[in-house]
Tab-separated table of C-alpha atoms in Angstrom:
chain	number	residue	atom	x	y	z
A	4	MET	CA	-25.983	-102.570	-23.353
A	5	PRO	CA	-25.928	-101.555	-27.057
A	6	MET	CA	-28.459	-99.112	-28.494
A	7	TYR	CA	-30.875	-100.821	-30.875
A	8	GLN	CA	-32.446	-99.386	-33.978
A	9	PRO	CA	-35.921	-100.447	-35.116
A	10	SER	CA	-35.800	-102.510	-38.276
A	11	SER	CA	-38.898	-100.831	-39.684
A	12	ARG	CA	-40.888	-97.615	-39.265
A	13	ARG	CA	-44.134	-99.461	-39.923
A	14	GLU	CA	-46.793	-98.727	-37.321
A	15	VAL	CA	-47.788	-101.936	-35.526
A	16	ASP	CA	-50.341	-102.268	-32.771
A	17	SER	CA	-48.486	-103.223	-29.598
A	18	GLN	CA	-51.304	-105.608	-28.650
A	19	VAL	CA	-50.190	-108.558	-30.800
A	20	LEU	CA	-52.959	-111.135	-30.675
A	21	ASP	CA	-50.996	-114.312	-31.366
A	22	LEU	CA	-47.702	-115.626	-32.731
A	23	GLU	CA	-49.111	-116.672	-36.116
A	24	THR	CA	-50.479	-113.173	-36.768
A	25	ALA	CA	-47.188	-111.631	-35.683
A	26	VAL	CA	-45.181	-113.664	-38.179
A	27	LYS	CA	-47.697	-113.229	-41.006
A	28	ASP	CA	-47.807	-109.450	-40.511
A	29	GLY	CA	-44.030	-109.146	-40.524
A	30	VAL	CA	-43.630	-108.115	-36.885
A	31	LEU	CA	-40.539	-110.303	-36.669
A	32	GLY	CA	-38.923	-108.786	-39.742
A	33	GLY	CA	-39.487	-111.858	-41.909
A	34	GLY	CA	-37.942	-114.341	-39.485
A	35	GLY	CA	-34.546	-114.665	-41.153
A	36	GLY	CA	-33.634	-117.713	-39.100
A	37	GLY	CA	-34.597	-120.497	-41.494
A	38	GLY	CA	-38.031	-122.136	-41.576
A	39	GLY	CA	-41.373	-120.432	-42.058
A	40	GLY	CA	-44.618	-119.695	-40.262
A	41	CYS	CA	-44.712	-120.064	-36.516
A	42	GLY	CA	-41.766	-122.440	-36.668
A	43	VAL	CA	-39.472	-119.419	-36.657
A	44	ILE	CA	-40.374	-118.633	-33.073
A	45	ALA	CA	-41.443	-122.027	-31.857
A	46	THR	CA	-39.015	-121.878	-28.915
A	47	GLY	CA	-41.673	-119.928	-27.017
A	48	PHE	CA	-41.813	-120.447	-23.283
A	49	GLY	CA	-39.815	-123.637	-23.695
A	50	SER	CA	-36.719	-121.423	-23.659
A	51	GLU	CA	-37.855	-119.454	-20.603
A	52	LYS	CA	-34.782	-120.622	-18.704
A	53	LEU	CA	-32.712	-118.394	-20.981
A	54	ASP	CA	-32.328	-115.019	-19.288
A	55	LEU	CA	-33.563	-112.269	-21.635
A	56	LYS	CA	-31.287	-109.582	-20.211
A	57	LEU	CA	-28.243	-111.821	-20.570
A	58	MET	CA	-29.164	-112.716	-24.147
A	59	ILE	CA	-29.531	-109.053	-25.142
A	60	GLU	CA	-26.192	-108.171	-23.555
A	61	GLU	CA	-24.305	-111.023	-25.237
A	62	LEU	CA	-25.796	-110.561	-28.691
A	63	GLU	CA	-24.087	-108.138	-31.050
A	64	PRO	CA	-26.061	-104.977	-31.988
A	65	MET	CA	-28.640	-105.768	-34.660
A	66	ASP	CA	-31.862	-104.511	-36.184
A	67	VAL	CA	-34.690	-105.301	-33.775
A	68	PRO	CA	-38.396	-105.229	-34.730
A	69	MET	CA	-39.854	-101.846	-33.824
A	70	VAL	CA	-42.639	-103.388	-31.760
A	71	PHE	CA	-40.010	-104.787	-29.347
A	72	ILE	CA	-38.491	-101.363	-28.642
A	73	CYS	CA	-39.628	-99.204	-25.742
A	74	PRO	CA	-40.401	-95.708	-27.132
A	75	ILE	CA	-38.887	-94.134	-24.004
A	76	SER	CA	-35.503	-95.868	-23.748
A	77	LEU	CA	-35.176	-97.143	-27.353
A	78	GLU	CA	-34.061	-100.476	-25.860
A	79	PRO	CA	-35.753	-103.881	-26.144
A	80	MET	CA	-38.477	-104.410	-23.562
A	81	HIS	CA	-38.253	-107.063	-20.851
A	82	ASP	CA	-41.585	-106.466	-19.124
A	83	PRO	CA	-43.909	-104.676	-21.604
A	84	VAL	CA	-47.106	-103.070	-20.307
A	85	THR	CA	-49.844	-101.394	-22.334
A	86	LEU	CA	-51.644	-98.165	-21.380
A	87	CYS	CA	-55.251	-97.269	-22.103
A	88	THR	CA	-54.068	-95.419	-25.244
A	89	GLY	CA	-52.873	-98.701	-26.735
A	90	GLN	CA	-49.199	-97.754	-26.505
A	91	THR	CA	-46.778	-100.241	-24.942
A	92	TYR	CA	-43.729	-99.408	-22.800
A	93	GLU	CA	-41.162	-101.105	-20.612
A	94	ARG	CA	-42.729	-101.210	-17.122
A	95	SER	CA	-39.798	-99.550	-15.315
A	96	ASN	CA	-39.609	-96.732	-17.880
A	97	ILE	CA	-43.286	-95.816	-17.758
A	98	LEU	CA	-43.301	-95.972	-13.959
A	99	LYS	CA	-40.399	-93.509	-13.938
A	100	TRP	CA	-42.401	-91.283	-16.327
A	101	PHE	CA	-45.339	-91.312	-13.937
A	102	SER	CA	-43.079	-90.660	-10.944
A	103	LEU	CA	-42.038	-87.363	-12.553
A	104	GLY	CA	-45.650	-86.190	-12.305
A	105	HIS	CA	-46.764	-86.870	-15.871
A	106	CYS	CA	-50.360	-87.984	-16.478
A	107	THR	CA	-50.031	-88.404	-20.233
A	108	CYS	CA	-48.971	-91.057	-22.717
A	109	PRO	CA	-45.344	-90.290	-23.701
A	110	THR	CA	-45.880	-91.185	-27.363
A	111	THR	CA	-49.243	-89.569	-28.102
A	112	MET	CA	-49.224	-87.001	-25.249
A	113	GLN	CA	-52.899	-87.860	-24.653
A	114	GLU	CA	-54.198	-87.438	-21.125
A	115	LEU	CA	-54.760	-90.826	-19.542
A	116	TRP	CA	-58.383	-91.521	-18.590
A	117	ASP	CA	-57.295	-94.744	-16.915
A	118	ASP	CA	-53.997	-95.136	-15.064
A	119	SER	CA	-53.963	-98.935	-15.199
A	120	MET	CA	-51.143	-100.850	-16.953
A	121	THR	CA	-51.929	-104.148	-18.657
A	122	PRO	CA	-49.061	-106.666	-18.897
A	123	ASN	CA	-48.587	-107.549	-22.567
A	124	LYS	CA	-47.810	-111.250	-22.175
A	125	THR	CA	-48.059	-112.074	-25.863
A	126	LEU	CA	-45.534	-109.403	-26.779
A	127	GLN	CA	-43.289	-110.519	-23.934
A	128	GLN	CA	-43.385	-114.065	-25.326
A	129	LEU	CA	-42.618	-112.780	-28.812
A	130	ILE	CA	-39.636	-110.784	-27.572
A	131	HIS	CA	-38.254	-113.704	-25.630
A	132	SER	CA	-38.804	-116.116	-28.537
A	133	TRP	CA	-37.136	-113.800	-31.040
A	134	PHE	CA	-34.065	-113.170	-28.890
A	135	SER	CA	-33.865	-116.864	-27.949
A	136	GLN	CA	-33.739	-117.781	-31.612
A	137	LYS	CA	-30.989	-115.258	-32.302
A	138	TYR	CA	-29.066	-116.248	-29.174
A	139	LEU	CA	-29.182	-119.976	-29.884
A	140	ALA	CA	-28.140	-119.345	-33.500
A	141	MET	CA	-25.209	-117.280	-32.229
A	142	LYS	CA	-24.193	-120.060	-29.844
A	143	LYS	CA	-24.402	-122.580	-32.678
A	144	ARG	CA	-22.215	-120.396	-34.914
A	145	SER	CA	-19.789	-119.954	-32.041
A	146	GLU	CA	-19.504	-123.715	-31.556
A	147	ASP	CA	-19.011	-124.187	-35.303
A	148	VAL	CA	-16.243	-121.552	-35.318
A	149	GLN	CA	-14.517	-123.164	-32.337
A	150	GLY	CA	-14.576	-126.552	-34.030
A	151	ARG	CA	-13.241	-125.189	-37.306
A	152	VAL	CA	-10.422	-123.270	-35.574
A	153	LYS	CA	-9.318	-126.401	-33.706
A	154	GLU	CA	-9.379	-128.343	-36.964
A	155	ILE	CA	-7.223	-125.722	-38.722
A	156	LEU	CA	-4.712	-125.705	-35.863
A	157	GLU	CA	-4.396	-129.474	-36.056
A	158	ASN	CA	-3.948	-129.344	-39.831
A	159	LEU	CA	-1.220	-126.720	-39.554
A	160	LYS	CA	0.927	-129.255	-37.715
A	161	LYS	CA	0.897	-131.558	-40.767
A	162	ILE	CA	0.379	-129.621	-43.982
A	163	LYS	CA	2.899	-127.593	-45.962
A	164	GLY	CA	3.162	-125.521	-49.105
A	165	GLN	CA	0.038	-123.999	-50.647
A	166	ALA	CA	-2.239	-126.002	-48.329
A	167	ARG	CA	-0.607	-124.280	-45.348
A	168	VAL	CA	-1.104	-120.867	-46.959
A	169	GLN	CA	-4.810	-121.586	-47.543
A	170	ALA	CA	-5.319	-122.835	-43.992
A	171	LEU	CA	-3.647	-119.730	-42.544
A	172	LYS	CA	-5.701	-117.508	-44.838
A	173	GLU	CA	-8.922	-119.094	-43.593
A	174	LEU	CA	-7.765	-118.740	-39.977
A	175	ARG	CA	-6.914	-115.065	-40.543
A	176	GLN	CA	-10.364	-114.392	-41.973
A	177	VAL	CA	-12.046	-116.152	-39.044
A	178	VAL	CA	-10.106	-114.384	-36.272
A	179	GLN	CA	-10.764	-111.018	-37.918
A	180	VAL	CA	-14.503	-111.535	-37.530
A	181	HIS	CA	-15.107	-113.781	-34.510
A	182	GLY	CA	-13.966	-113.055	-30.964
A	183	THR	CA	-14.650	-116.726	-30.222
A	184	ALA	CA	-12.017	-117.721	-32.795
A	185	LYS	CA	-9.364	-115.548	-31.150
A	186	LYS	CA	-10.101	-117.084	-27.759
A	187	THR	CA	-9.988	-120.608	-29.203
A	188	VAL	CA	-6.595	-119.997	-30.833
A	189	VAL	CA	-5.135	-118.736	-27.539
A	190	GLU	CA	-6.638	-121.487	-25.387
A	191	ASN	CA	-5.401	-124.249	-27.706
A	192	GLY	CA	-1.778	-123.123	-27.908
A	193	GLY	CA	-2.293	-121.630	-31.338
A	194	ILE	CA	-0.056	-118.594	-30.816
A	195	GLY	CA	3.056	-120.700	-30.262
A	196	LEU	CA	2.192	-122.958	-33.199
A	197	ILE	CA	1.577	-120.057	-35.581
A	198	SER	CA	4.650	-118.118	-34.384
A	199	SER	CA	6.810	-121.182	-35.018
A	200	LEU	CA	5.966	-120.902	-38.707
A	201	LEU	CA	8.008	-117.679	-38.918
A	202	GLY	CA	11.674	-118.269	-39.567
A	203	PRO	CA	14.583	-117.695	-41.944
A	204	PHE	CA	13.182	-120.175	-44.488
A	205	THR	CA	9.548	-119.054	-44.326
A	206	THR	CA	8.072	-118.030	-47.662
A	207	HIS	CA	6.523	-114.586	-47.905
A	208	ALA	CA	3.140	-116.144	-48.712
A	209	VAL	CA	3.116	-118.007	-45.383
A	210	GLY	CA	4.668	-115.062	-43.523
A	211	CYS	CA	1.973	-112.641	-44.723
A	212	GLU	CA	-0.814	-114.902	-43.464
A	213	VAL	CA	0.941	-115.652	-40.146
A	214	ILE	CA	1.360	-111.925	-39.471
A	215	GLY	CA	-2.280	-111.349	-40.468
A	216	VAL	CA	-3.367	-113.864	-37.818
A	217	LEU	CA	-1.020	-112.739	-35.025
A	218	VAL	CA	-1.894	-109.059	-35.316
A	219	ASN	CA	-5.497	-109.928	-34.414
A	220	LEU	CA	-4.588	-111.855	-31.235
A	221	ASN	CA	-3.800	-110.813	-27.665
A	222	LEU	CA	-0.165	-111.812	-27.308
A	223	ASP	CA	1.374	-112.592	-23.920
A	224	LEU	CA	4.909	-111.571	-22.927
A	225	ASN	CA	6.430	-114.936	-23.787
A	226	SER	CA	4.906	-114.863	-27.260
A	227	MET	CA	6.149	-111.318	-27.812
A	228	SER	CA	9.663	-112.218	-26.687
A	229	ASP	CA	9.659	-115.152	-29.091
A	230	LEU	CA	8.531	-112.952	-31.991
A	231	LEU	CA	11.274	-110.429	-31.237
A	232	GLN	CA	13.948	-112.915	-32.248
A	233	PRO	CA	16.193	-111.319	-34.914
A	234	ALA	CA	15.300	-113.859	-37.620
A	235	LYS	CA	11.566	-113.262	-37.139
A	236	ILE	CA	11.881	-109.480	-36.995
A	237	SER	CA	14.034	-109.567	-40.129
A	238	LEU	CA	11.327	-111.518	-41.968
A	239	MET	CA	8.626	-109.069	-40.811
A	240	VAL	CA	10.703	-106.133	-42.093
A	241	ASP	CA	11.247	-107.850	-45.449
A	242	ILE	CA	7.520	-108.484	-45.786
A	243	LEU	CA	6.790	-104.886	-44.761
A	244	ASN	CA	8.952	-103.666	-47.627
A	245	GLU	CA	7.617	-106.062	-50.258
A	246	GLY	CA	4.043	-107.030	-49.299
A	247	SER	CA	0.626	-105.671	-50.248
A	248	ILE	CA	-0.689	-102.576	-48.483
A	249	GLU	CA	-2.760	-104.749	-46.128
A	250	THR	CA	0.322	-106.801	-45.282
A	251	LYS	CA	2.419	-103.653	-44.753
A	252	ILE	CA	-0.156	-102.332	-42.282
A	253	ASN	CA	-0.352	-105.681	-40.464
A	254	CYS	CA	3.458	-105.844	-40.173
A	255	THR	CA	3.572	-102.291	-38.863
A	256	ARG	CA	0.912	-102.920	-36.244
A	257	LEU	CA	2.461	-106.204	-35.134
A	258	ILE	CA	5.925	-104.691	-34.701
A	259	GLY	CA	4.306	-101.842	-32.771
A	260	MET	CA	2.557	-104.338	-30.483
A	261	LEU	CA	5.868	-106.112	-29.857
A	262	ILE	CA	7.782	-102.938	-29.018
A	263	GLU	CA	5.109	-101.460	-26.763
A	264	GLY	CA	4.284	-104.739	-25.031
A	265	THR	CA	7.781	-105.717	-23.869
A	266	ASP	CA	10.830	-104.260	-22.161
A	267	PHE	CA	12.883	-104.598	-25.341
A	268	ALA	CA	14.252	-101.264	-26.528
A	269	SER	CA	13.173	-100.085	-29.961
A	270	GLN	CA	16.740	-100.022	-31.231
A	271	ASN	CA	16.708	-103.829	-31.136
A	272	VAL	CA	14.297	-103.864	-34.067
A	273	ALA	CA	14.774	-100.432	-35.646
A	274	SER	CA	16.932	-101.436	-38.614
A	275	LEU	CA	17.519	-99.022	-41.471
A	276	SER	CA	15.382	-101.278	-43.658
A	277	LEU	CA	12.455	-100.909	-41.243
A	278	LEU	CA	12.816	-97.113	-41.063
A	279	VAL	CA	12.946	-96.833	-44.848
A	280	GLY	CA	9.915	-99.116	-45.200
A	281	LEU	CA	7.921	-97.048	-42.733
A	282	LEU	CA	8.828	-93.833	-44.549
A	283	ARG	CA	7.487	-95.326	-47.773
A	284	LEU	CA	4.295	-96.347	-45.980
A	285	VAL	CA	3.570	-92.919	-44.469
A	286	LYS	CA	4.153	-91.221	-47.824
A	287	ASP	CA	1.436	-93.357	-49.475
A	288	LYS	CA	-1.516	-91.011	-48.971
A	289	LYS	CA	-3.843	-93.306	-50.905
A	290	HIS	CA	-4.056	-95.485	-47.794
A	291	PRO	CA	-4.765	-93.335	-44.686
A	292	ASN	CA	-4.773	-96.378	-42.379
A	293	GLY	CA	-1.212	-97.115	-43.438
A	294	VAL	CA	-0.149	-93.513	-42.802
A	295	VAL	CA	-1.549	-93.578	-39.265
A	296	ALA	CA	-0.080	-97.004	-38.474
A	297	GLY	CA	3.326	-96.024	-39.845
A	298	LEU	CA	3.451	-92.710	-37.983
A	299	ASN	CA	2.431	-94.357	-34.730
A	300	LEU	CA	5.246	-96.886	-35.013
A	301	LEU	CA	7.786	-94.203	-35.966
A	302	LYS	CA	6.729	-92.185	-32.935
A	303	THR	CA	7.265	-95.219	-30.689
A	304	ILE	CA	10.647	-95.994	-32.250
A	305	CYS	CA	11.848	-92.383	-32.051
A	306	SER	CA	10.960	-92.210	-28.357
A	307	HIS	CA	14.237	-94.148	-27.903
A	308	GLU	CA	17.040	-91.645	-28.250
A	309	PRO	CA	19.675	-93.965	-29.807
A	310	VAL	CA	17.416	-94.501	-32.835
A	311	ARG	CA	16.922	-90.828	-33.691
A	312	ASN	CA	20.224	-90.223	-35.465
A	313	SER	CA	19.702	-93.309	-37.620
A	314	PHE	CA	16.308	-91.982	-38.643
A	315	VAL	CA	17.776	-88.569	-39.467
A	316	ASN	CA	20.523	-90.221	-41.512
A	317	VAL	CA	18.037	-91.965	-43.831
A	318	GLY	CA	16.656	-88.550	-44.818
A	319	ALA	CA	13.512	-88.691	-42.696
A	320	VAL	CA	13.312	-84.991	-41.759
A	321	PRO	CA	12.697	-83.419	-45.205
A	322	GLN	CA	10.325	-86.236	-46.155
A	323	LEU	CA	8.216	-85.739	-43.023
A	324	VAL	CA	8.273	-81.945	-43.385
A	325	GLU	CA	6.970	-82.202	-46.960
A	326	LEU	CA	4.048	-84.328	-45.714
A	327	ILE	CA	2.754	-81.614	-43.342
A	328	PRO	CA	0.503	-79.568	-45.699
A	329	GLY	CA	-1.727	-82.515	-46.670
A	330	LEU	CA	-2.268	-84.204	-43.283
A	331	ASN	CA	-5.304	-84.275	-41.010
A	332	ASN	CA	-5.014	-83.240	-37.361
A	333	GLU	CA	-4.342	-86.762	-36.089
A	334	CYS	CA	-1.453	-87.322	-38.488
A	335	LEU	CA	-0.195	-83.761	-38.015
A	336	GLU	CA	0.235	-84.331	-34.297
A	337	LEU	CA	2.111	-87.563	-34.946
A	338	VAL	CA	4.473	-85.969	-37.499
A	339	LEU	CA	5.124	-82.967	-35.254
A	340	HIS	CA	5.756	-85.240	-32.291
A	341	ILE	CA	8.342	-87.189	-34.317
A	342	LEU	CA	10.003	-83.983	-35.547
A	343	GLU	CA	10.100	-82.624	-32.010
A	344	LEU	CA	11.843	-85.802	-30.849
A	345	LEU	CA	14.348	-85.491	-33.692
A	346	SER	CA	14.947	-81.823	-32.853
A	347	SER	CA	16.333	-82.912	-29.490
A	348	THR	CA	19.535	-84.070	-31.224
A	349	PRO	CA	22.118	-81.804	-32.961
A	350	GLU	CA	21.793	-83.873	-36.158
A	351	GLY	CA	18.019	-83.479	-36.074
A	352	ARG	CA	18.195	-79.715	-35.556
A	353	LEU	CA	20.681	-79.384	-38.416
A	354	ALA	CA	18.423	-81.408	-40.723
A	355	LEU	CA	15.420	-79.272	-39.778
A	356	LYS	CA	17.399	-76.076	-40.370
A	357	ASP	CA	18.689	-77.237	-43.736
A	358	CYS	CA	15.236	-78.209	-45.013
A	359	PRO	CA	13.845	-75.084	-46.748
A	360	SER	CA	10.227	-76.070	-46.059
A	361	THR	CA	10.590	-76.554	-42.296
A	362	ILE	CA	10.014	-73.005	-41.094
A	363	PRO	CA	7.227	-72.021	-43.567
A	364	ASN	CA	5.302	-75.289	-43.049
A	365	VAL	CA	5.613	-75.286	-39.259
A	366	VAL	CA	4.819	-71.564	-38.839
A	367	LYS	CA	1.543	-72.061	-40.721
A	368	LEU	CA	0.416	-74.582	-38.114
A	369	LEU	CA	0.466	-72.101	-35.214
A	370	MET	CA	-3.116	-71.432	-34.083
A	371	LYS	CA	-4.388	-73.337	-37.132
A	372	ALA	CA	-4.877	-76.918	-35.979
A	373	SER	CA	-5.152	-78.139	-32.366
A	374	GLU	CA	-3.525	-76.570	-29.314
A	375	ASN	CA	-1.328	-79.650	-29.096
A	376	CYS	CA	-0.116	-79.007	-32.662
A	377	THR	CA	0.643	-75.405	-31.728
A	378	GLN	CA	2.646	-76.551	-28.721
A	379	LEU	CA	4.675	-79.050	-30.767
A	380	ALA	CA	5.244	-76.523	-33.569
A	381	LEU	CA	6.491	-73.936	-31.070
A	382	SER	CA	8.890	-76.457	-29.576
A	383	ILE	CA	10.339	-77.280	-33.019
A	384	LEU	CA	10.687	-73.610	-33.994
A	385	TRP	CA	12.321	-72.793	-30.675
A	386	SER	CA	14.868	-75.602	-31.139
A	387	ILE	CA	15.980	-74.563	-34.623
A	388	CYS	CA	15.861	-70.779	-34.004
A	389	LYS	CA	17.993	-71.203	-30.909
A	390	PHE	CA	20.294	-73.578	-32.819
A	391	ALA	CA	20.925	-71.031	-35.600
A	392	PRO	CA	19.358	-67.720	-34.504
A	393	GLU	CA	20.891	-65.441	-37.145
A	394	GLU	CA	19.790	-67.618	-40.036
A	395	CYS	CA	16.520	-69.083	-38.799
A	396	ALA	CA	15.063	-66.126	-36.892
A	397	SER	CA	14.969	-63.905	-39.969
A	398	LEU	CA	13.434	-66.708	-42.060
A	399	ALA	CA	10.795	-67.246	-39.392
A	400	VAL	CA	9.940	-63.550	-39.258
A	401	ASP	CA	9.627	-63.443	-43.050
A	402	ALA	CA	7.281	-66.462	-42.832
A	403	GLY	CA	4.939	-64.519	-40.510
A	404	LEU	CA	6.035	-65.997	-37.198
A	405	ALA	CA	5.822	-62.777	-35.174
A	406	ALA	CA	2.146	-62.191	-35.968
A	407	LYS	CA	1.334	-65.818	-35.128
A	408	LEU	CA	3.195	-65.561	-31.821
A	409	LEU	CA	1.229	-62.470	-30.858
A	410	LEU	CA	-1.972	-64.363	-31.607
A	411	VAL	CA	-0.864	-67.148	-29.262
A	412	ILE	CA	0.033	-64.635	-26.532
A	413	GLN	CA	-3.360	-62.920	-26.832
A	414	SER	CA	-5.337	-66.176	-27.044
A	415	GLY	CA	-6.767	-68.374	-24.316
A	416	CYS	CA	-3.951	-70.920	-24.650
A	417	ASN	CA	-2.277	-72.286	-21.543
A	418	PRO	CA	0.353	-70.084	-19.808
A	419	VAL	CA	3.251	-72.350	-20.814
A	420	LEU	CA	2.485	-71.790	-24.504
A	421	LYS	CA	2.217	-68.050	-23.990
A	422	GLN	CA	5.536	-67.945	-22.139
A	423	ARG	CA	7.298	-69.947	-24.861
A	424	SER	CA	5.753	-67.683	-27.526
A	425	ALA	CA	7.039	-64.578	-25.726
A	426	GLU	CA	10.533	-66.084	-25.465
A	427	LEU	CA	10.559	-67.018	-29.152
A	428	LEU	CA	9.310	-63.548	-30.134
A	429	LYS	CA	12.116	-61.991	-28.127
A	430	LEU	CA	14.666	-64.321	-29.742
A	431	CYS	CA	13.461	-63.368	-33.233
A	432	SER	CA	13.686	-59.625	-32.465
A	433	LEU	CA	17.326	-59.652	-31.310
A	434	ASN	CA	18.708	-58.995	-34.785
A	435	TYR	CA	16.504	-55.940	-35.377
A	436	THR	CA	15.893	-52.520	-33.879
A	437	THR	CA	12.402	-52.118	-32.475
A	438	THR	CA	11.245	-49.928	-35.343
A	439	ILE	CA	12.605	-52.218	-38.055
A	440	PHE	CA	11.202	-55.317	-36.321
A	441	ILE	CA	7.718	-53.811	-36.088
A	442	SER	CA	7.925	-52.608	-39.675
A	443	LYS	CA	9.272	-55.920	-40.991
A	444	CYS	CA	6.538	-57.850	-39.262
A	445	LYS	CA	3.825	-55.368	-40.328
A	446	LEU	CA	2.681	-55.178	-36.715
A	447	THR	CA	2.265	-51.370	-36.423
A	448	ARG	CA	-1.508	-51.524	-36.120
A	449	THR	CA	-1.361	-54.395	-33.608
A	450	ILE	CA	1.203	-52.599	-31.425
A	451	GLN	CA	-0.799	-49.360	-31.521
């Protein structure tokens, strides 16, 4: 059940005398449901068949009048009772308070001179009436949305050109907001209909809207397999490279859904055009959502070994390395994970070695971000230092690696990290005598 926040801090006596007074005094937050006076809550006990608990659970979180909220649980009351102090609570909550040995009012902390609890029937009716109104309005909106979605789906079978674009745009906006709309699309065969609009002759205007709809739906395996057809993937990649930032993000997320949700290998969709488009997306720091979406998809694609060399060949390594200094922890982990995957291939290790920023940027991350970042950074450094020890070890030492490794060894990190740090420290020291190594690393005080 969602937590509710009172819509007002105004003190209101819990003993509401009647519905007219409640509305006039603003207890119901001004009604907001159309109509005035008592008509706002005229459902009253006529809607008693509606289960209050069910209504509260199904309604989305919203501002609820303060008088409806139990001061103990901060949830709407089902069975309000009033104490001799005039304060009202949910019956089960106040009984639990008493069972703990308290003889005071939880709100005022006054000692109770009378332990009786008076059922607040008027308030109970108000609560039920208010939630009934909201619930019935929600159901009405839901029915309206269902009807409109069905109408759009029918129209999409007939209309073309700009009318089709507008219909798809409206459908995209509806499914983004209403869970009911998503369900209606699925139940009425909408996924197959919308997917069929993607093809070699589809305009980008239609394609952008189709992708915007599909990315918001729960696709089954058959739908995913259909969308993985080369012609459809090719269109998605074209739109990814040429669309607006919102469209780029939608394309990225949809392709990610297709790869993760099927048995198709990533190399089936990982064209050079896609890899280049994703690199452009992750370098656009003005749009953090695009960076995260792009890095997530690149991580998924690079988990398939045959794709890694292609990604290295488009110049991915230096571009990702240059991104490191300005990323947050979430993006850092994604970039490091991708670089670690690339370092598993000879081409990837060579690219990492040849990039002058690799060692300085990665060394700085040790013991700076998360433990996971430290682990990934160590793995990358180990790969390239072992690949070219004479060249890379000295660069790493000059970048302050030895001091960072000692910090890892002395920290509370897991034993695997400490062991890898010790091995890397030993590898870096092979080209030096003990005295020169200690002197070069400025570790004399630490060693002593």
